[in-house]
Coordinates of C-alpha atoms and ligand atoms in Angstrom, one line a residue:
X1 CA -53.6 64.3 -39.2
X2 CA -56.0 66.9 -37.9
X3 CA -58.4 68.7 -39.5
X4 CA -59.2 72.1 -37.9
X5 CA -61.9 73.1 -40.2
X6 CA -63.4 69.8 -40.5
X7 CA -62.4 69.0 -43.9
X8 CA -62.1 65.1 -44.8
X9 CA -62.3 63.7 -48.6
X10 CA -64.4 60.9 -47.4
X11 CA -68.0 61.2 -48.9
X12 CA -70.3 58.3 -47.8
X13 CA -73.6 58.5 -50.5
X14 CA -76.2 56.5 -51.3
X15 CA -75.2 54.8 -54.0
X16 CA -71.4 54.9 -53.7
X17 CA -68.8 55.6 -50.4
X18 CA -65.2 56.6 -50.9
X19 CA -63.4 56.4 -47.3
X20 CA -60.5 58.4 -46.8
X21 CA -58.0 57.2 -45.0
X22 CA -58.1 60.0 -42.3
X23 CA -61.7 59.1 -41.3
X24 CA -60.9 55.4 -39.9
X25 CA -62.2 54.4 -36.3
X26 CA -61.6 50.5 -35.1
X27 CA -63.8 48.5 -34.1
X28 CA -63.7 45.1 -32.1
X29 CA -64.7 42.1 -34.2
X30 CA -65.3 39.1 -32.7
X31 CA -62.4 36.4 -33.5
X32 CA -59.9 39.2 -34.4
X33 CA -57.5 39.5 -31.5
X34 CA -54.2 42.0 -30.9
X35 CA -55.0 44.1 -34.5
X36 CA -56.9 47.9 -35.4
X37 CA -59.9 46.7 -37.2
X38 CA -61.8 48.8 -39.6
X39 CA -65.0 47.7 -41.3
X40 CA -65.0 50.0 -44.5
X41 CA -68.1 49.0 -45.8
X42 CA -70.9 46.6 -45.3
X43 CA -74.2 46.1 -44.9
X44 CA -75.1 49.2 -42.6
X45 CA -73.6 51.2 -46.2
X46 CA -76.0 49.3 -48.6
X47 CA -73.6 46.8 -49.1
X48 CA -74.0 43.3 -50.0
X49 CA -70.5 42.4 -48.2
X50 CA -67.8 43.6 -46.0
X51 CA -64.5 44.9 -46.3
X52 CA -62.4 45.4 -43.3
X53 CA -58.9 46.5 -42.8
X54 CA -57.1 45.0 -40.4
X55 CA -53.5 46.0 -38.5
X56 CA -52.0 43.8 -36.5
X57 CA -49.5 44.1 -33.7
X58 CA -46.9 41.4 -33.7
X59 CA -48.9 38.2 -32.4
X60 CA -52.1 39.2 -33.5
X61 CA -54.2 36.9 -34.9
X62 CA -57.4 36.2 -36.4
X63 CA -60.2 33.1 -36.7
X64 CA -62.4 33.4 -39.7
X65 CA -65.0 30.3 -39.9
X66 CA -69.1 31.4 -40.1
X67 CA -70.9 28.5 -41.4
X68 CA -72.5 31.3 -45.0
X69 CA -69.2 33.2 -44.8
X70 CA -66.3 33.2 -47.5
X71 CA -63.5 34.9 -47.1
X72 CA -61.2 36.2 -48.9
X73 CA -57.7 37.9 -47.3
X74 CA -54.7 39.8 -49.3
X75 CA -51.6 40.7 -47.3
X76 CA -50.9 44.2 -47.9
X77 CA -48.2 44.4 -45.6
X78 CA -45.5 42.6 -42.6
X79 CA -45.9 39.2 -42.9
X80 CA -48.8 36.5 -41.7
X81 CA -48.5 32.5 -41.3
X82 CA -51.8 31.1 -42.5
X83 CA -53.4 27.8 -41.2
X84 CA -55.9 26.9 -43.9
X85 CA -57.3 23.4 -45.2
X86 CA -54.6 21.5 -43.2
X87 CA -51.8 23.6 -44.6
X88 CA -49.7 26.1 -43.1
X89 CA -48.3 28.6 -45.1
X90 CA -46.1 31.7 -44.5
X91 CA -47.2 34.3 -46.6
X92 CA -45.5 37.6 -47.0
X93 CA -47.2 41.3 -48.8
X94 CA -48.8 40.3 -51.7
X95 CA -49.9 36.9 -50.6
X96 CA -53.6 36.1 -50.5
X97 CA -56.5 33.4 -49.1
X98 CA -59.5 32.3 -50.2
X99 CA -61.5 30.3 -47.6
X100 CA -64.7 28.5 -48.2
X101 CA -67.8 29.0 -46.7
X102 CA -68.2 27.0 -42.9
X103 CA -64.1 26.3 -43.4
X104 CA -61.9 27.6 -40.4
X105 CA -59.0 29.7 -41.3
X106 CA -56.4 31.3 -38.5
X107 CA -54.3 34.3 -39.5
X108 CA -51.1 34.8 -37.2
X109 CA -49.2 38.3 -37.5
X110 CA -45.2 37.7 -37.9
X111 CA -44.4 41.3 -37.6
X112 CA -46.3 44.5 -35.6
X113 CA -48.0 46.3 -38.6
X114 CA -49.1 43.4 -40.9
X115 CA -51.7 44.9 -42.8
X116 CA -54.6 42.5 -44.0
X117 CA -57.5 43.8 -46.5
X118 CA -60.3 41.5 -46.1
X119 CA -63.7 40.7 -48.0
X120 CA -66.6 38.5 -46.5
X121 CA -69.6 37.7 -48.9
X122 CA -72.5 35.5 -47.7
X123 CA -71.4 32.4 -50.1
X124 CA -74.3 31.5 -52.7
X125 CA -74.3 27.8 -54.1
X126 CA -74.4 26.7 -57.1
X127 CA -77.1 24.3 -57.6
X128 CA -75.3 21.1 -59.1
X129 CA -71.8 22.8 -58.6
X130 CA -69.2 21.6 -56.0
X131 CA -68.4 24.2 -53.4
X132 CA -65.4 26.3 -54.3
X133 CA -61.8 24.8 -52.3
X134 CA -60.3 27.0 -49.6
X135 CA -56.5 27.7 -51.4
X136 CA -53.4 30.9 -51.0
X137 CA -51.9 32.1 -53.3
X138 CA -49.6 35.1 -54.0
X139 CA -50.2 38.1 -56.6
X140 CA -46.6 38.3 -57.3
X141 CA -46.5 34.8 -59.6
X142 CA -49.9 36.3 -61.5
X143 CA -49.5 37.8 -64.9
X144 CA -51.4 40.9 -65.4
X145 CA -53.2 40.7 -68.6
X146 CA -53.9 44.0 -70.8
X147 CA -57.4 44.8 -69.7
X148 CA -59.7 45.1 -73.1
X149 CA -56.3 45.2 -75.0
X150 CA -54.4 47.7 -73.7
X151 CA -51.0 47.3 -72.4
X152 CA -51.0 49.9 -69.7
X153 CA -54.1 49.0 -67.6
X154 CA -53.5 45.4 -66.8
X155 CA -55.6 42.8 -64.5
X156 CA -54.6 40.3 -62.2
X157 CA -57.3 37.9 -61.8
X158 CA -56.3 36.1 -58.2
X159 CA -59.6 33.5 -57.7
X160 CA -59.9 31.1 -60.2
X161 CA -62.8 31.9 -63.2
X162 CA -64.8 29.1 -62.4
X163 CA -68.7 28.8 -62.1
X164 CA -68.4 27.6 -58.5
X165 CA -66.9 30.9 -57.2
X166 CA -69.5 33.6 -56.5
X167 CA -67.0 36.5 -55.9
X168 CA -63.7 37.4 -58.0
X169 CA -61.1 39.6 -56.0
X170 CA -58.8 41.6 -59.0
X171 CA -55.5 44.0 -58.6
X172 CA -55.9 46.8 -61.4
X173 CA -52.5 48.5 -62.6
X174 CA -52.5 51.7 -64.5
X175 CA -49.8 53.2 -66.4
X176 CA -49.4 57.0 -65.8
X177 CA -52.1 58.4 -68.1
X178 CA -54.0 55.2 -68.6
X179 CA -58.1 54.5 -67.9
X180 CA -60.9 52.7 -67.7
X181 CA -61.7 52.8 -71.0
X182 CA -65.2 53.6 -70.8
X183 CA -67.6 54.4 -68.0
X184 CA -68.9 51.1 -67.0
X185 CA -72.2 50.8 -65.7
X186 CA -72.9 47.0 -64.6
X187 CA -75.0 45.0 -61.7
X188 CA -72.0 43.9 -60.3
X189 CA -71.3 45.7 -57.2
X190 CA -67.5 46.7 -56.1
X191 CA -65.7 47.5 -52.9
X192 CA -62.1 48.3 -53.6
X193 CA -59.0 49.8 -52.1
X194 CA -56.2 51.9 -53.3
X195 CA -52.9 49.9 -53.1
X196 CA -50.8 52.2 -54.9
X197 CA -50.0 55.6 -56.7
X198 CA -53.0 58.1 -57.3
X199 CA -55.7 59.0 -59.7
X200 CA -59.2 60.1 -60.2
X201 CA -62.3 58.0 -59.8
X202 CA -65.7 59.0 -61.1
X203 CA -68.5 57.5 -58.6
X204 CA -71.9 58.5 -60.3
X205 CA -71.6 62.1 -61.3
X206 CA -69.4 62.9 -59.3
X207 CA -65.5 62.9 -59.7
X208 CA -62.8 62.0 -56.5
X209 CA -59.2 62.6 -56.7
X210 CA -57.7 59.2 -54.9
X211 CA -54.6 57.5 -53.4
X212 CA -53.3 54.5 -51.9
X213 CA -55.1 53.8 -48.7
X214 CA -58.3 55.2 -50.3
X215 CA -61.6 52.9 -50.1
X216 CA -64.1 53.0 -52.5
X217 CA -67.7 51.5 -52.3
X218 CA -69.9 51.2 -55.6
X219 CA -73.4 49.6 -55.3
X220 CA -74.6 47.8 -58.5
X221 CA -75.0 49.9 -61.6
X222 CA -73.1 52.7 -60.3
X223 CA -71.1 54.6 -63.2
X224 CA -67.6 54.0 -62.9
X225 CA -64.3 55.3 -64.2
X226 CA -61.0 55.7 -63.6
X227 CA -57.6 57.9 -64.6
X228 CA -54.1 57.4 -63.2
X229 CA -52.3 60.4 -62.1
X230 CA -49.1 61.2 -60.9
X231 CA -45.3 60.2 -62.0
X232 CA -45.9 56.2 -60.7
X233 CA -48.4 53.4 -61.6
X234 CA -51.4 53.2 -59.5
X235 CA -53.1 50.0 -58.7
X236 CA -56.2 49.0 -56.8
X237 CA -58.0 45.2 -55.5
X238 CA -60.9 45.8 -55.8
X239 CA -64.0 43.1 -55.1
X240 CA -67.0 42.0 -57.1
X241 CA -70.0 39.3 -57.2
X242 CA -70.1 37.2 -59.8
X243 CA -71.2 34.2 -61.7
X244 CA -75.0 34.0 -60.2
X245 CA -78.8 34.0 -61.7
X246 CA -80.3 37.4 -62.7
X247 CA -83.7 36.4 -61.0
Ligands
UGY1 O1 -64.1 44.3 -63.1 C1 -64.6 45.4 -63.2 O2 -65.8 45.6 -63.3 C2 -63.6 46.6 -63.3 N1 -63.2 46.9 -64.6 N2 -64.2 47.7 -62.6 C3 -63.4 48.7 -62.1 O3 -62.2 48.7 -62.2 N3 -64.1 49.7 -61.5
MN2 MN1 -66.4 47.6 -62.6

């Protein structure tokens, strides 16, 4: 859509980004082939990781396999066959990868618009830990569990909560109504999208009304909180770092 007076509700700060989805410009990424690739946010934003959007025309594909790089991939639309660890999968919206640092993973579009959010961290070992496994999965066969008790803002946790992993990757569902329950404030840093419905997040001191197809950036210790608006759930995967020494 055009904006004749230059109005956008993207707002890129220091300490926090939220990228509206009118705002996007491709770029061309080496080893993504055939696709509209955004790189919402990394390290030229403050970031400590990426987190790119990609849209595929049918037989797009993608080759993820840097020696430090994990990846992680969620299918947010269409359809993508998945060569991973030896496997070959067909996974359809909803379905996800994790693949291990220095592991090769191939990502083939079935249908023209498959819509792939990924996240790329520089993998930090665990000394004495084995090195996380490369696995798919799908979001519909996780439970979402009531976040700090409440029934309406529930969590689906899709990486496993072990010591070895270094990142978690989370879908967020708020009821109509429902919140964060407080305005967390924590070193963890967070690079999220928008899957569904709408709401307002607060980014520091300041408060954005979102929607699906919104990203968000939030370095570590940013203030965060969040209300869901509107007549439908709205739900958000979001990233974080996790599991590693303070110093
Ligand atoms: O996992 C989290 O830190 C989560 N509760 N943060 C968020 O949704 N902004
Ligand atoms: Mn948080």
């Amino acid at each position: 859509m055009s904006s004749p007076y230059g109005h956008t509700r993207t707002r890129v700060a220091a300490r926090h980004a939220l990228l509206a989805p009118d705002g996007h410009v491709k770029s061309v990424v080496p080893g993504i082939a055939g696709a509209e690739t955004v790189i919402l946010i990394n390290e030229a934003m403050g970031a400590k990781f990426a987190q790119l959007l990609v849209t595929f025309e049918k037989g797009g594909r993608a080759t993820f396999r840097q020696a430090d790089v994990e990846t992680f991939g969620y299918v947010m639309s269409g359809e993508a066959t998945l060569m991973l660890a030896g496997g070959r999968e067909r996974c359809p919206a909803g379905g996800f990868f994790y693949s291990a640092a220095g592991q090769v993973c191939e990502v083939f579009a079935q249908k023209a618009g498959t819509q792939l959010t990924i996240f790329q961290k520089k993998f930090v070992p665990l000394p004495g830990a084995m090195a996380p496994r490369s696995f798919t999965g799908n979001a519909a066969k996780i439970k979402g569990q009531p976040f700090l008790g409440d029934p309406d803002a529930r969590l689906q946790v899709l990486l496993p909560d072990e010591p070895a992993f270094d990142m978690a990757v989370n879908i967020f569902t708020y009821q109509p109504g429902a919140t964060l329950p407080f305005v967390e404030t924590h070193v963890m840093e967070h690079g999220l999208i928008m899957l569904a419905g709408q709401g307002v997040y607060r980014l520091e001191d300041s408060w954005y009304p979102v929607a699906a197809g919104d990203a968000i950036w939030m370095a570590p210790y940013c203030p965060q909180w969040f209300v869901a608006i509107g007549k439908e759930p709205a739900s958000y995967l979001y990233y974080k770092d996790v599991n590693r020494a303070a110093l």
